[in-house]
mmCIF file of C-alpha atoms in Angstrom:
data_model
loop_
_atom_site.group_PDB
_atom_site.id
_atom_site.type_symbol
_atom_site.label_atom_id
_atom_site.label_comp_id
_atom_site.label_asym_id
_atom_site.label_seq_id
_atom_site.Cartn_x
_atom_site.Cartn_y
_atom_site.Cartn_z
ATOM 1 C CA GLY J 1088 -63.407 99.070 117.114
ATOM 2 C CA ALA J 1089 -61.237 100.652 114.583
ATOM 3 C CA LEU J 1090 -57.560 98.805 114.357
ATOM 4 C CA VAL J 1091 -54.988 98.850 111.677
ATOM 5 C CA TYR J 1092 -53.173 95.595 110.970
ATOM 6 C CA GLN J 1093 -49.063 95.920 109.808
ATOM 7 C CA TYR J 1094 -47.188 93.421 108.519
ATOM 8 C CA PRO J 1095 -44.408 92.467 108.768
ATOM 9 C CA ARG J 1096 -43.563 93.977 112.403
ATOM 10 C CA ARG J 1097 -40.017 93.632 111.960
ATOM 11 C CA THR J 1098 -37.467 92.838 108.799
ATOM 12 C CA ILE J 1099 -33.697 93.233 107.988
ATOM 13 C CA CYS J 1100 -33.014 93.952 104.691
ATOM 14 C CA LYS J 1101 -29.569 93.963 102.986
ATOM 15 C CA SER J 1102 -28.078 97.480 101.994
ATOM 16 C CA GLY J 1103 -29.521 98.103 98.992
ATOM 17 C CA THR J 1104 -32.192 95.673 98.622
ATOM 18 C CA SER J 1105 -35.850 96.283 98.609
ATOM 19 C CA MET J 1106 -38.408 95.453 101.164
ATOM 20 C CA ARG J 1107 -42.112 95.946 100.662
ATOM 21 C CA MET J 1108 -44.530 96.912 103.893
ATOM 22 C CA GLU J 1109 -48.735 96.535 104.405
ATOM 23 C CA CYS J 1110 -51.285 97.813 105.724
ATOM 24 C CA GLN J 1111 -54.549 96.599 106.728
ATOM 25 C CA ALA J 1112 -57.765 98.599 108.382
ATOM 26 C CA VAL J 1113 -60.317 96.202 110.303
ATOM 27 C CA GLY J 1114 -63.256 97.340 111.266
ATOM 28 C CA PHE J 1115 -63.870 100.513 109.252
ATOM 29 C CA GLN J 1116 -63.457 102.498 105.488
ATOM 30 C CA ALA J 1117 -60.228 104.525 105.884
ATOM 31 C CA THR J 1118 -60.853 107.613 103.171
ATOM 32 C CA SER J 1119 -57.221 108.451 103.440
ATOM 33 C CA VAL J 1120 -54.056 106.482 104.808
ATOM 34 C CA ALA J 1121 -50.629 108.121 105.675
ATOM 35 C CA TRP J 1122 -47.266 106.757 106.023
ATOM 36 C CA TYR J 1123 -44.872 107.614 108.415
ATOM 37 C CA ARG J 1124 -41.246 106.997 109.629
ATOM 38 C CA GLN J 1125 -39.569 107.564 113.315
ATOM 39 C CA SER J 1126 -36.254 106.998 112.372
ATOM 40 C CA PRO J 1127 -33.442 106.540 115.898
ATOM 41 C CA GLN J 1128 -34.642 109.416 117.956
ATOM 42 C CA LYS J 1129 -36.704 111.480 115.938
ATOM 43 C CA THR J 1130 -40.192 112.057 115.462
ATOM 44 C CA PHE J 1131 -42.778 111.184 113.024
ATOM 45 C CA GLU J 1132 -41.811 112.291 109.016
ATOM 46 C CA LEU J 1133 -44.576 111.973 106.843
ATOM 47 C CA ILE J 1134 -44.063 110.536 104.238
ATOM 48 C CA ALA J 1135 -47.210 110.465 101.982
ATOM 49 C CA LEU J 1136 -50.334 110.874 101.768
ATOM 50 C CA SER J 1137 -52.891 108.689 99.318
ATOM 51 C CA THR J 1138 -56.404 109.948 100.161
ATOM 52 C CA VAL J 1139 -59.672 108.192 98.197
ATOM 53 C CA ASN J 1140 -60.436 109.621 94.895
ATOM 54 C CA SER J 1141 -57.168 111.633 94.360
ATOM 55 C CA ALA J 1142 -53.510 110.915 93.697
ATOM 56 C CA ILE J 1143 -50.550 109.701 96.127
ATOM 57 C CA LYS J 1144 -49.031 113.403 97.932
ATOM 58 C CA TYR J 1145 -45.900 112.584 99.012
ATOM 59 C CA GLU J 1146 -43.793 115.131 101.077
ATOM 60 C CA GLN J 1147 -40.317 116.637 100.984
ATOM 61 C CA ASN J 1148 -37.428 114.654 100.476
ATOM 62 C CA PHE J 1149 -39.440 111.801 99.781
ATOM 63 C CA THR J 1150 -39.894 110.264 96.499
ATOM 64 C CA GLN J 1151 -42.746 108.215 94.640
ATOM 65 C CA GLU J 1152 -39.475 106.681 92.898
ATOM 66 C CA LYS J 1153 -38.360 105.506 96.473
ATOM 67 C CA PHE J 1154 -41.546 105.125 98.751
ATOM 68 C CA PRO J 1155 -43.954 103.907 95.844
ATOM 69 C CA ILE J 1156 -47.387 102.901 97.438
ATOM 70 C CA SER J 1157 -50.434 101.280 96.675
ATOM 71 C CA HIS J 1158 -53.205 101.839 97.792
ATOM 72 C CA PRO J 1159 -55.585 99.737 95.598
ATOM 73 C CA ASN J 1160 -58.838 100.187 98.181
ATOM 74 C CA LEU J 1161 -60.835 101.175 101.209
ATOM 75 C CA SER J 1162 -58.720 99.032 103.635
ATOM 76 C CA PHE J 1163 -56.271 98.351 102.407
ATOM 77 C CA SER J 1164 -52.596 99.558 101.426
ATOM 78 C CA SER J 1165 -48.592 98.705 100.653
ATOM 79 C CA MET J 1166 -45.550 100.394 100.326
ATOM 80 C CA THR J 1167 -41.826 99.778 99.127
ATOM 81 C CA VAL J 1168 -38.737 101.222 100.546
ATOM 82 C CA LEU J 1169 -36.847 100.835 97.220
ATOM 83 C CA ASN J 1170 -32.944 100.548 97.434
ATOM 84 C CA ALA J 1171 -32.895 100.559 101.315
ATOM 85 C CA TYR J 1172 -29.721 102.358 102.363
ATOM 86 C CA LEU J 1173 -29.044 103.383 106.310
ATOM 87 C CA GLU J 1174 -30.746 106.175 106.013
ATOM 88 C CA ASP J 1175 -34.183 104.046 105.354
ATOM 89 C CA ARG J 1176 -34.229 102.489 109.513
ATOM 90 C CA GLY J 1177 -36.378 102.929 111.559
ATOM 91 C CA LEU J 1178 -40.171 102.570 112.553
ATOM 92 C CA TYR J 1179 -42.609 102.737 109.396
ATOM 93 C CA LEU J 1180 -46.381 104.003 110.607
ATOM 94 C CA CYS J 1181 -49.609 103.685 108.351
ATOM 95 C CA GLY J 1182 -52.203 106.193 109.396
ATOM 96 C CA ALA J 1183 -55.563 105.090 107.912
ATOM 97 C CA ARG J 1184 -58.209 107.594 109.376
ATOM 98 C CA LEU J 1185 -62.182 107.535 109.204
ATOM 99 C CA SER J 1186 -64.297 108.815 106.643
ATOM 100 C CA GLY J 1187 -65.321 112.245 107.681
ATOM 101 C CA THR J 1188 -62.897 115.476 108.617
ATOM 102 C CA GLY J 1189 -62.177 115.965 111.764
ATOM 103 C CA GLN J 1190 -61.064 112.220 113.192
ATOM 104 C CA ALA J 1191 -58.294 110.940 114.427
ATOM 105 C CA VAL J 1192 -55.863 108.942 112.466
ATOM 106 C CA PHE J 1193 -55.375 105.406 113.524
ATOM 107 C CA PHE J 1194 -52.172 104.326 113.780
ATOM 108 C CA GLY J 1195 -50.871 100.331 113.004
ATOM 109 C CA LYS J 1196 -48.004 98.988 115.458
ATOM 110 C CA GLY J 1197 -45.501 99.140 112.750
ATOM 111 C CA THR J 1198 -42.874 98.139 110.905
ATOM 112 C CA ARG J 1199 -38.959 98.155 111.955
ATOM 113 C CA LEU J 1200 -37.002 98.131 109.528
ATOM 114 C CA THR J 1201 -33.437 97.201 110.250
ATOM 115 C CA VAL J 1202 -30.326 97.504 107.035
ATOM 116 C CA VAL J 1203 -27.477 95.932 106.838
ATOM 117 C CA GLY B 620 -43.963 123.896 105.918
ATOM 118 C CA GLU B 621 -46.398 123.664 109.373
ATOM 119 C CA GLN B 622 -43.572 123.274 112.278
ATOM 120 C CA VAL B 623 -44.742 121.801 115.791
ATOM 121 C CA GLU B 624 -42.079 122.924 118.513
ATOM 122 C CA GLN B 625 -42.823 120.858 121.546
ATOM 123 C CA ARG B 626 -41.352 121.251 125.145
ATOM 124 C CA PRO B 627 -39.391 119.898 126.890
ATOM 125 C CA PRO B 628 -38.160 116.782 125.492
ATOM 126 C CA HIS B 629 -37.072 115.140 128.327
ATOM 127 C CA LEU B 630 -39.917 115.704 131.256
ATOM 128 C CA SER B 631 -38.877 113.868 134.761
ATOM 129 C CA VAL B 632 -41.382 114.169 138.132
ATOM 130 C CA ARG B 633 -42.533 111.760 140.990
ATOM 131 C CA GLU B 634 -45.295 109.863 140.920
ATOM 132 C CA GLY B 635 -48.184 111.567 142.123
ATOM 133 C CA ASP B 636 -47.006 115.174 140.698
ATOM 134 C CA SER B 637 -48.041 116.594 137.504
ATOM 135 C CA ALA B 638 -46.547 117.440 134.644
ATOM 136 C CA VAL B 639 -46.972 119.649 131.565
ATOM 137 C CA ILE B 640 -46.462 119.659 128.092
ATOM 138 C CA THR B 641 -46.840 121.986 125.569
ATOM 139 C CA CYS B 642 -46.925 122.576 121.797
ATOM 140 C CA THR B 643 -46.461 125.176 119.538
ATOM 141 C CA TYR B 644 -47.689 125.646 116.726
ATOM 142 C CA THR B 645 -47.496 128.253 113.320
ATOM 143 C CA ASP B 646 -50.485 127.660 111.455
ATOM 144 C CA PRO B 647 -53.654 129.664 112.896
ATOM 145 C CA ASN B 648 -55.804 127.446 110.560
ATOM 146 C CA SER B 649 -55.536 124.226 111.720
ATOM 147 C CA TYR B 650 -58.427 122.094 113.066
ATOM 148 C CA TYR B 651 -57.743 119.511 114.946
ATOM 149 C CA PHE B 652 -54.769 118.759 117.305
ATOM 150 C CA PHE B 653 -54.234 115.199 118.925
ATOM 151 C CA TRP B 654 -51.995 114.624 121.810
ATOM 152 C CA TYR B 655 -50.481 110.646 121.335
ATOM 153 C CA LYS B 656 -48.853 107.948 123.472
ATOM 154 C CA GLN B 657 -45.653 106.187 122.923
ATOM 155 C CA GLU B 658 -44.912 103.296 124.980
ATOM 156 C CA PRO B 659 -40.957 101.242 124.429
ATOM 157 C CA GLY B 660 -41.366 99.296 121.434
ATOM 158 C CA ALA B 661 -45.408 100.422 121.014
ATOM 159 C CA SER B 662 -47.069 102.338 118.320
ATOM 160 C CA LEU B 663 -49.240 105.355 118.707
ATOM 161 C CA GLN B 664 -51.770 105.926 121.043
ATOM 162 C CA LEU B 665 -54.556 108.525 120.608
ATOM 163 C CA LEU B 666 -54.864 109.933 124.148
ATOM 164 C CA MET B 667 -57.303 113.018 122.753
ATOM 165 C CA LYS B 668 -58.216 114.709 119.989
ATOM 166 C CA VAL B 669 -59.789 118.246 120.334
ATOM 167 C CA PHE B 670 -61.292 120.618 118.252
ATOM 168 C CA SER B 671 -60.630 124.335 117.712
ATOM 169 C CA SER B 672 -63.705 125.154 119.144
ATOM 170 C CA THR B 673 -63.029 123.352 122.344
ATOM 171 C CA GLU B 674 -60.133 125.410 124.572
ATOM 172 C CA ILE B 675 -60.506 122.775 128.017
ATOM 173 C CA ASN B 676 -61.212 118.761 127.206
ATOM 174 C CA GLU B 677 -60.375 116.582 130.108
ATOM 175 C CA GLY B 678 -59.456 112.659 129.750
ATOM 176 C CA GLN B 679 -59.043 110.273 132.680
ATOM 177 C CA GLY B 680 -56.227 111.835 134.574
ATOM 178 C CA PHE B 681 -55.428 115.008 132.481
ATOM 179 C CA THR B 682 -56.356 117.969 131.043
ATOM 180 C CA VAL B 683 -55.858 119.326 127.393
ATOM 181 C CA LEU B 684 -55.735 122.427 127.040
ATOM 182 C CA LEU B 685 -56.064 124.980 123.394
ATOM 183 C CA ASN B 686 -54.902 128.119 123.594
ATOM 184 C CA LYS B 687 -55.497 130.002 119.245
ATOM 185 C CA LYS B 688 -53.962 133.148 120.672
ATOM 186 C CA ASP B 689 -51.008 132.239 121.148
ATOM 187 C CA THR B 690 -51.421 128.849 118.987
ATOM 188 C CA ARG B 691 -50.213 126.714 122.316
ATOM 189 C CA LEU B 692 -51.650 123.367 122.790
ATOM 190 C CA SER B 693 -50.626 121.814 126.366
ATOM 191 C CA LEU B 694 -51.081 118.333 127.894
ATOM 192 C CA ASN B 695 -51.479 118.393 131.958
ATOM 193 C CA LEU B 696 -50.884 115.194 133.647
ATOM 194 C CA THR B 697 -52.790 115.716 136.997
ATOM 195 C CA ALA B 698 -51.199 112.767 139.527
ATOM 196 C CA ALA B 699 -48.772 111.205 137.174
ATOM 197 C CA HIS B 700 -47.971 107.143 138.395
ATOM 198 C CA PRO B 701 -46.193 105.170 136.820
ATOM 199 C CA GLY B 702 -48.113 103.639 134.059
ATOM 200 C CA ASP B 703 -48.034 107.317 132.607
ATOM 201 C CA SER B 704 -44.224 107.337 131.517
ATOM 202 C CA ALA B 705 -44.186 106.701 128.574
ATOM 203 C CA ALA B 706 -42.949 109.551 124.604
ATOM 204 C CA TYR B 707 -45.803 111.694 124.315
ATOM 205 C CA PHE B 708 -46.291 113.752 120.600
ATOM 206 C CA CYS B 709 -48.918 116.377 120.265
ATOM 207 C CA ALA B 710 -49.925 116.437 116.594
ATOM 208 C CA HIS B 711 -52.081 118.901 114.454
ATOM 209 C CA GLY B 712 -53.622 119.540 111.020
ATOM 210 C CA ASN B 713 -56.310 119.189 108.690
ATOM 211 C CA GLU B 714 -55.795 117.185 105.924
ATOM 212 C CA LYS B 715 -52.474 116.405 106.934
ATOM 213 C CA ILE B 716 -51.271 115.606 110.046
ATOM 214 C CA THR B 717 -47.532 117.637 111.774
ATOM 215 C CA PHE B 718 -45.908 115.767 114.446
ATOM 216 C CA GLY B 719 -44.003 117.588 117.360
ATOM 217 C CA ALA B 720 -40.907 116.222 118.062
ATOM 218 C CA GLY B 721 -41.828 114.350 121.616
ATOM 219 C CA THR B 722 -41.767 114.370 125.256
ATOM 220 C CA LYS B 723 -39.857 111.773 127.051
ATOM 221 C CA LEU B 724 -41.739 111.522 130.169
ATOM 222 C CA THR B 725 -40.450 109.520 133.665
ATOM 223 C CA ILE B 726 -42.323 108.956 136.506
ATOM 224 C CA LYS B 727 -39.529 108.873 139.584
ATOM 225 C CA PRO B 728 -41.075 106.606 142.319
#
């Protein structure tokens, strides 16, 4: 079946430092990868959507300068949180979509970021 | 941008009773709708994927209704059991998926 692995599962970083997280699709080719953040007591906010052969699209309030994303192939993506501060804490989910429109997005277990 | 209003934010029902969660969306051109379940400390589990052409969708122990005229999507749990206690999120979109705010469902014995 389709699986999405995220690494690390949990991480703690000091305020002002950076943290990189990874997302790996296993068993399928993901034509698009979306990164979401679930802040404490909140819903899932889309950070950016990365589609094969297209530029990465960032949502309002999220920038490439703050959340640079690498998507080198159909099975791997990474995102870095630069200069992390308290408001960046939360659960970061990677969602990979199977090829073909209408396919549901399969999520990894997320990377939980704590900033101290 | 697209918005999704999900109600209620919290819901508590007794074991064996039904539970209904509703989402109202604004984009009438959305084709795809989803319900996800998130247990404490876990990621999102896909419950059901719905296409805009199908108004009634039945899963194991639940039904998803799509009312395109009213742009409303609902999740109906028919006989709740303790394992249903979790947060539930509706989502919809074509290329980009937008999530509702979530409903925390608690099943009381």
